[in-house]
Amino acid sequence: MDQDSSDGRTRLTVLVALTANLLIAVAKLVGGLFAGSPALLSEAAHSVADSCNEVFLLAALRRSKKPPDRRHPFGYGKERFFWSLLAAVGIFVMGGCFSVFQGFEALSSGAHESTDGYVVGLVVLALALVFEGASLLRALHQVRNDPDAEGMRDPALRTVVAEDGTAVLGVTLAIIGMALHMTTGQVAWEASASFAIGLLLVYVAYRLGREARDQLIGEAADPALQRRIRELLAAEPEIDNVASLLTMRLGMDSTLVAARVDLVPGMDSEQVELVSVRIKRALARAEPAADQVFLDITEAPPDGSPERPGPRRGGPRARDGARRGGETGRGAAARG
């Protein structure tokens, strides 16, 4: 699937979630202040956090498409991962911590036992459940209809799904807490709902933050892509053996590939250079995501033991050609 088209759909999904969360946040805040409900105020903080995070995700979608420049020769694809990490921090601080604080506040201060205005609060939460559910269905629809099954690998879309799913569960907990408070007159039920919402948000923030961290520090391409790249290289007639293959995701549609390959003997430097360029182009055509390819021409031991210095096959001319061709191939890949 075309990455620009996918980004357009993801942007629409984020905008739908942002619009829903802004409206819901205002309604929850007004209802929470009117009813004096800690659970409803916790949900208001949750929606504010989600709204801020969606702004982060929109920034990620825009900035990750910037072209490479002198300071960032591999492009800005990892901006997507960075802003997703900020979104996780936002969920933790603005949502999780505030909700836990609201629970402690309700218990320690012996919150006002009156449930006046709770009917309005429950109506607000019911409407929030409808809007949050609609936003979640929109995100899940995009994930299900992604022909490349890339949806949940997109940190922006993954964050929206996590936020909306957590919001639906959080609203449900708030409704249960408020209803039990109204029924029993015990604020502990509502405080417990605030604690549960806070712990849920902290857990979601931890999971999203861990995934963003893995991507930022250099996550390998998925195993299926690595396998296809290795098979494509091994199928090239000029390659005797693929000694090692290293990959790293640079963005949603960009992957760095560093392969150490053993060429067939008897090739001179000009042949090695042409072969390196051709292999790189063939790999890019077959796997467009592999847009940064570096080939290291080396001698792979036939018994699979660790590589060690030794004479190359093919005579002095082939050795010189392989060495110079490896440098030329790397240069061509870097310029590409």
Short mmCIF file of C-alpha atoms in Angstrom, two decimals:
data_model
loop_
_atom_site.label_atom_id
_atom_site.label_comp_id
_atom_site.label_asym_id
_atom_site.label_seq_id
_atom_site.Cartn_x
_atom_site.Cartn_y
_atom_site.Cartn_z
CA MET A 1 0.00 0.00 0.00
CA ASP A 2 1.22 3.51 -0.84
CA GLN A 3 2.67 5.11 2.29
CA ASP A 4 1.26 8.58 1.52
CA SER A 5 -2.24 7.10 1.20
CA SER A 6 -1.77 5.21 4.48
CA ASP A 7 -0.56 8.39 6.19
CA GLY A 8 -3.62 10.24 4.90
CA ARG A 9 -5.93 7.66 6.45
CA THR A 10 -3.97 7.71 9.69
CA ARG A 11 -4.16 11.53 9.78
CA LEU A 12 -7.94 11.36 9.37
CA THR A 13 -8.17 8.78 12.16
CA VAL A 14 -6.11 11.01 14.48
CA LEU A 15 -8.25 14.07 13.61
CA VAL A 16 -11.45 12.13 14.37
CA ALA A 17 -9.98 11.08 17.74
CA LEU A 18 -8.80 14.65 18.48
CA THR A 19 -12.22 16.16 17.72
CA ALA A 20 -14.00 13.58 19.85
CA ASN A 21 -11.58 13.99 22.77
CA LEU A 22 -11.78 17.80 22.78
CA LEU A 23 -15.58 17.75 22.94
CA ILE A 24 -15.58 14.98 25.52
CA ALA A 25 -12.94 16.68 27.68
CA VAL A 26 -15.02 19.88 27.94
CA ALA A 27 -18.18 17.91 28.74
CA LYS A 28 -16.43 15.78 31.38
CA LEU A 29 -14.78 18.78 33.02
CA VAL A 30 -18.04 20.73 33.27
CA GLY A 31 -19.91 17.65 34.46
CA GLY A 32 -17.19 16.74 36.96
CA LEU A 33 -17.10 20.22 38.49
CA PHE A 34 -20.89 20.36 38.61
CA ALA A 35 -21.24 16.93 40.22
CA GLY A 36 -18.05 17.05 42.29
CA SER A 37 -17.19 13.60 41.01
CA PRO A 38 -13.54 12.46 41.31
CA ALA A 39 -14.09 9.69 38.74
CA LEU A 40 -15.52 12.16 36.23
CA LEU A 41 -12.67 14.61 36.84
CA SER A 42 -10.20 11.75 36.31
CA GLU A 43 -11.86 11.01 33.01
CA ALA A 44 -11.65 14.72 32.08
CA ALA A 45 -7.88 14.60 32.71
CA HIS A 46 -7.73 11.44 30.62
CA SER A 47 -9.43 13.17 27.68
CA VAL A 48 -7.20 16.26 27.99
CA ALA A 49 -4.14 14.00 27.92
CA ASP A 50 -5.47 12.18 24.85
CA SER A 51 -6.16 15.50 23.07
CA CYS A 52 -2.60 16.72 23.69
CA ASN A 53 -1.22 13.40 22.52
CA GLU A 54 -3.16 13.55 19.28
CA VAL A 55 -1.56 16.93 18.60
CA PHE A 56 1.81 15.20 19.11
CA LEU A 57 0.80 12.48 16.64
CA LEU A 58 -0.23 15.03 14.00
CA ALA A 59 3.20 16.64 14.42
CA ALA A 60 4.79 13.19 14.02
CA LEU A 61 2.93 12.53 10.77
CA ARG A 62 4.02 15.88 9.32
CA ARG A 63 7.63 15.96 10.48
CA SER A 64 8.43 12.33 9.62
CA LYS A 65 7.87 13.11 5.92
CA LYS A 66 10.65 15.72 5.75
CA PRO A 67 13.28 14.78 3.13
CA PRO A 68 16.87 13.89 4.12
CA ASP A 69 19.34 16.74 4.57
CA ARG A 70 22.99 17.20 5.53
CA ARG A 71 22.36 16.78 9.27
CA HIS A 72 19.95 13.88 8.84
CA PRO A 73 21.09 11.91 5.78
CA PHE A 74 18.71 9.04 6.53
CA GLY A 75 15.67 11.32 6.78
CA TYR A 76 13.28 12.10 9.62
CA GLY A 77 11.31 8.85 9.79
CA LYS A 78 12.16 8.36 13.48
CA GLU A 79 10.29 11.56 14.33
CA ARG A 80 7.25 9.28 14.35
CA PHE A 81 8.76 7.22 17.14
CA PHE A 82 9.91 10.27 19.14
CA TRP A 83 6.50 11.97 19.20
CA SER A 84 4.86 8.67 20.08
CA LEU A 85 7.20 8.48 23.09
CA LEU A 86 6.08 11.98 24.13
CA ALA A 87 2.47 10.85 23.78
CA ALA A 88 3.19 7.95 26.15
CA VAL A 89 4.74 10.35 28.67
CA GLY A 90 1.65 12.57 28.33
CA ILE A 91 -0.67 9.66 29.08
CA PHE A 92 1.41 8.80 32.16
CA VAL A 93 1.70 12.31 33.63
CA MET A 94 -1.54 14.05 32.62
CA GLY A 95 -3.79 11.01 32.72
CA GLY A 96 -2.44 8.31 35.01
CA CYS A 97 -0.87 10.39 37.76
CA PHE A 98 -3.78 12.84 37.96
CA SER A 99 -6.32 10.01 38.18
CA VAL A 100 -4.41 8.34 41.03
CA PHE A 101 -4.17 11.72 42.77
CA GLN A 102 -7.95 12.17 42.44
CA GLY A 103 -8.49 8.80 44.10
CA PHE A 104 -6.25 9.70 47.06
CA GLU A 105 -7.88 13.11 47.32
CA ALA A 106 -11.36 11.60 47.47
CA LEU A 107 -10.38 9.14 50.22
CA SER A 108 -8.22 11.45 52.34
CA SER A 109 -10.54 14.45 52.31
CA GLY A 110 -13.72 12.47 52.86
CA ALA A 111 -15.19 13.84 49.68
CA HIS A 112 -18.67 15.33 49.76
CA GLU A 113 -21.13 12.46 49.93
CA SER A 114 -23.91 14.23 48.04
CA THR A 115 -24.65 12.78 44.64
CA ASP A 116 -26.50 15.83 43.40
CA GLY A 117 -25.72 16.32 39.75
CA TYR A 118 -24.59 12.74 39.25
CA VAL A 119 -27.41 12.10 36.80
CA VAL A 120 -25.91 14.82 34.60
CA GLY A 121 -22.50 13.25 35.09
CA LEU A 122 -23.75 9.83 34.05
CA VAL A 123 -25.37 11.32 30.95
CA VAL A 124 -22.05 12.98 30.06
CA LEU A 125 -20.24 9.67 30.48
CA ALA A 126 -22.81 7.84 28.38
CA LEU A 127 -22.31 10.33 25.55
CA ALA A 128 -18.54 10.04 26.00
CA LEU A 129 -18.83 6.28 25.67
CA VAL A 130 -20.63 6.67 22.35
CA PHE A 131 -18.06 9.14 20.94
CA GLU A 132 -15.05 7.20 22.23
CA GLY A 133 -16.52 4.00 20.84
CA ALA A 134 -17.04 5.60 17.43
CA SER A 135 -13.44 6.84 17.38
CA LEU A 136 -12.18 3.38 18.39
CA LEU A 137 -14.23 1.72 15.64
CA ARG A 138 -12.73 4.14 13.09
CA ALA A 139 -9.18 3.23 14.19
CA LEU A 140 -9.91 -0.52 14.24
CA HIS A 141 -11.50 -0.26 10.79
CA GLN A 142 -8.27 1.19 9.42
CA VAL A 143 -6.20 -1.54 11.08
CA ARG A 144 -8.44 -4.32 9.73
CA ASN A 145 -8.51 -2.95 6.18
CA ASP A 146 -4.76 -2.41 5.88
CA PRO A 147 -3.76 -4.83 3.08
CA ASP A 148 -0.14 -4.86 4.21
CA ALA A 149 -1.02 -5.52 7.86
CA GLU A 150 1.16 -2.53 8.76
CA GLY A 151 -1.47 -0.75 10.82
CA MET A 152 -0.36 -1.76 14.31
CA ARG A 153 3.27 -1.17 13.38
CA ASP A 154 2.46 2.52 12.80
CA PRO A 155 3.13 4.15 16.20
CA ALA A 156 0.62 6.93 15.50
CA LEU A 157 -2.23 4.54 14.71
CA ARG A 158 -1.20 2.17 17.49
CA THR A 159 -1.33 5.06 19.99
CA VAL A 160 -4.81 6.10 18.83
CA VAL A 161 -6.09 2.52 19.18
CA ALA A 162 -4.56 2.25 22.66
CA GLU A 163 -5.95 5.63 23.75
CA ASP A 164 -9.45 4.99 22.45
CA GLY A 165 -9.57 1.46 23.83
CA THR A 166 -8.37 2.72 27.22
CA ALA A 167 -10.90 5.58 27.06
CA VAL A 168 -13.80 3.19 26.48
CA LEU A 169 -12.68 1.04 29.42
CA GLY A 170 -12.02 4.13 31.58
CA VAL A 171 -15.46 5.59 30.92
CA THR A 172 -17.01 2.23 31.80
CA LEU A 173 -15.11 2.18 35.11
CA ALA A 174 -16.18 5.76 35.86
CA ILE A 175 -19.84 4.91 35.20
CA ILE A 176 -19.62 1.89 37.51
CA GLY A 177 -17.89 3.94 40.22
CA MET A 178 -20.43 6.77 40.07
CA ALA A 179 -23.40 4.37 39.99
CA LEU A 180 -22.12 2.48 43.06
CA HIS A 181 -21.47 5.78 44.84
CA MET A 182 -25.05 6.83 44.15
CA THR A 183 -26.39 3.47 45.29
CA THR A 184 -24.36 2.97 48.47
CA GLY A 185 -23.44 6.52 49.40
CA GLN A 186 -19.81 5.42 49.76
CA VAL A 187 -17.27 7.58 47.95
CA ALA A 188 -14.76 4.73 48.19
CA TRP A 189 -16.36 3.15 45.13
CA GLU A 190 -15.69 6.21 43.03
CA ALA A 191 -12.20 6.64 44.46
CA SER A 192 -11.51 3.02 43.51
CA ALA A 193 -12.67 3.79 39.97
CA SER A 194 -10.19 6.70 39.84
CA PHE A 195 -7.39 4.43 41.05
CA ALA A 196 -8.30 1.82 38.44
CA ILE A 197 -8.38 4.41 35.65
CA GLY A 198 -5.01 5.78 36.77
CA LEU A 199 -3.34 2.36 36.94
CA LEU A 200 -4.78 1.46 33.55
CA LEU A 201 -3.33 4.63 32.01
CA VAL A 202 0.06 4.05 33.64
CA TYR A 203 0.16 0.53 32.18
CA VAL A 204 -0.81 1.71 28.68
CA ALA A 205 1.77 4.51 28.88
CA TYR A 206 4.45 1.99 29.88
CA ARG A 207 3.65 -0.33 26.96
CA LEU A 208 3.58 2.49 24.40
CA GLY A 209 6.75 4.03 25.82
CA ARG A 210 8.62 0.72 25.72
CA GLU A 211 7.69 0.17 22.08
CA ALA A 212 8.71 3.72 21.13
CA ARG A 213 12.02 3.27 22.98
CA ASP A 214 12.78 0.07 21.06
CA GLN A 215 12.13 1.84 17.77
CA LEU A 216 14.19 4.90 18.71
CA ILE A 217 17.30 2.98 19.74
CA GLY A 218 17.29 0.97 16.50
CA GLU A 219 14.80 -1.83 15.98
CA ALA A 220 15.45 -4.46 13.31
CA ALA A 221 13.04 -4.95 10.43
CA ASP A 222 10.38 -7.57 11.03
CA PRO A 223 11.52 -11.18 10.50
CA ALA A 224 9.42 -11.64 7.34
CA LEU A 225 11.11 -8.68 5.64
CA GLN A 226 14.55 -9.86 6.75
CA ARG A 227 13.83 -13.31 5.33
CA ARG A 228 12.70 -11.89 1.98
CA ILE A 229 15.79 -9.68 1.72
CA ARG A 230 18.11 -12.60 2.50
CA GLU A 231 16.36 -14.77 -0.09
CA LEU A 232 16.59 -12.02 -2.74
CA LEU A 233 20.31 -11.60 -2.10
CA ALA A 234 20.98 -15.33 -2.07
CA ALA A 235 19.14 -15.70 -5.39
CA GLU A 236 21.52 -13.31 -7.16
CA PRO A 237 23.83 -15.37 -9.44
CA GLU A 238 26.89 -13.31 -8.52
CA ILE A 239 26.50 -13.94 -4.77
CA ASP A 240 28.00 -17.15 -3.42
CA ASN A 241 26.89 -16.67 0.17
CA VAL A 242 25.15 -14.11 2.41
CA ALA A 243 27.46 -14.16 5.42
CA SER A 244 25.43 -11.75 7.56
CA LEU A 245 22.47 -9.42 7.28
CA LEU A 246 21.75 -6.46 9.54
CA THR A 247 18.64 -4.27 9.29
CA MET A 248 17.26 -1.25 11.14
CA ARG A 249 13.96 0.56 10.73
CA LEU A 250 14.50 4.23 9.93
CA GLY A 251 10.81 5.03 9.60
CA MET A 252 7.52 3.57 8.44
CA ASP A 253 8.71 3.26 4.83
CA SER A 254 12.48 3.25 5.25
CA THR A 255 14.83 0.44 6.27
CA LEU A 256 18.61 0.32 6.42
CA VAL A 257 20.09 -2.93 5.08
CA ALA A 258 23.75 -3.84 5.66
CA ALA A 259 24.72 -7.17 4.09
CA ARG A 260 28.06 -8.94 4.12
CA VAL A 261 28.18 -11.07 0.98
CA ASP A 262 30.68 -13.40 -0.67
CA LEU A 263 30.79 -13.01 -4.47
CA VAL A 264 31.64 -15.73 -6.94
CA PRO A 265 35.37 -15.84 -7.83
CA GLY A 266 36.95 -14.37 -10.93
CA MET A 267 35.29 -10.93 -10.98
CA ASP A 268 37.34 -7.81 -11.59
CA SER A 269 36.73 -4.41 -9.99
CA GLU A 270 34.53 -3.07 -12.79
CA GLN A 271 32.29 -6.12 -12.66
CA VAL A 272 32.01 -5.92 -8.88
CA GLU A 273 30.98 -2.28 -9.08
CA LEU A 274 28.30 -2.93 -11.69
CA VAL A 275 27.01 -5.97 -9.84
CA SER A 276 26.80 -4.05 -6.54
CA VAL A 277 24.75 -1.27 -8.12
CA ARG A 278 22.47 -3.73 -9.92
CA ILE A 279 21.82 -5.79 -6.78
CA LYS A 280 21.00 -2.67 -4.83
CA ARG A 281 18.51 -1.50 -7.44
CA ALA A 282 16.94 -4.95 -7.77
CA LEU A 283 16.50 -5.15 -4.00
CA ALA A 284 14.92 -1.67 -3.88
CA ARG A 285 12.48 -2.62 -6.65
CA ALA A 286 11.46 -5.84 -4.93
CA GLU A 287 11.28 -4.32 -1.43
CA PRO A 288 10.69 -0.53 -1.63
CA ALA A 289 11.08 -0.19 2.13
CA ALA A 290 14.74 -1.29 1.78
CA ASP A 291 15.84 2.11 0.51
CA GLN A 292 19.26 2.28 2.22
CA VAL A 293 21.36 -0.70 1.09
CA PHE A 294 25.04 -1.23 1.91
CA LEU A 295 26.97 -4.23 0.60
CA ASP A 296 30.22 -5.38 2.17
CA ILE A 297 32.12 -7.75 -0.13
CA THR A 298 33.91 -10.30 2.02
CA GLU A 299 35.10 -13.91 2.16
CA ALA A 300 32.76 -16.21 4.08
CA PRO A 301 34.39 -19.36 5.53
CA PRO A 302 32.85 -22.45 3.88
CA ASP A 303 32.37 -24.23 7.22
CA GLY A 304 30.27 -21.39 8.70
CA SER A 305 32.89 -20.59 11.37
CA PRO A 306 33.64 -16.98 12.31
CA GLU A 307 35.27 -15.03 9.52
CA ARG A 308 39.08 -14.96 9.60
CA PRO A 309 41.74 -13.41 7.38
CA GLY A 310 42.87 -15.52 4.45
CA PRO A 311 43.47 -15.49 0.72
CA ARG A 312 40.37 -14.89 -1.39
CA ARG A 313 39.43 -17.20 -4.22
CA GLY A 314 39.91 -16.03 -7.77
CA GLY A 315 43.52 -14.77 -7.66
CA PRO A 316 45.02 -11.32 -7.01
CA ARG A 317 42.87 -9.59 -9.62
CA ALA A 318 39.64 -10.89 -8.08
CA ARG A 319 40.84 -9.97 -4.59
CA ASP A 320 41.64 -6.43 -5.69
CA GLY A 321 38.36 -6.18 -7.59
CA ALA A 322 36.31 -7.44 -4.66
CA ARG A 323 38.00 -5.04 -2.26
CA ARG A 324 37.63 -2.00 -4.50
CA GLY A 325 34.20 -3.11 -5.66
CA GLY A 326 33.00 -3.41 -2.06
CA GLU A 327 34.09 0.15 -1.42
CA THR A 328 32.47 1.31 -4.68
CA GLY A 329 29.27 -0.60 -3.91
CA ARG A 330 29.04 1.00 -0.52
CA GLY A 331 29.64 4.41 -2.02
CA ALA A 332 26.92 3.84 -4.61
CA ALA A 333 24.52 2.67 -1.93
CA ALA A 334 25.26 5.68 0.22
CA ARG A 335 24.73 8.06 -2.70
CA GLY A 336 21.44 6.32 -3.48
#
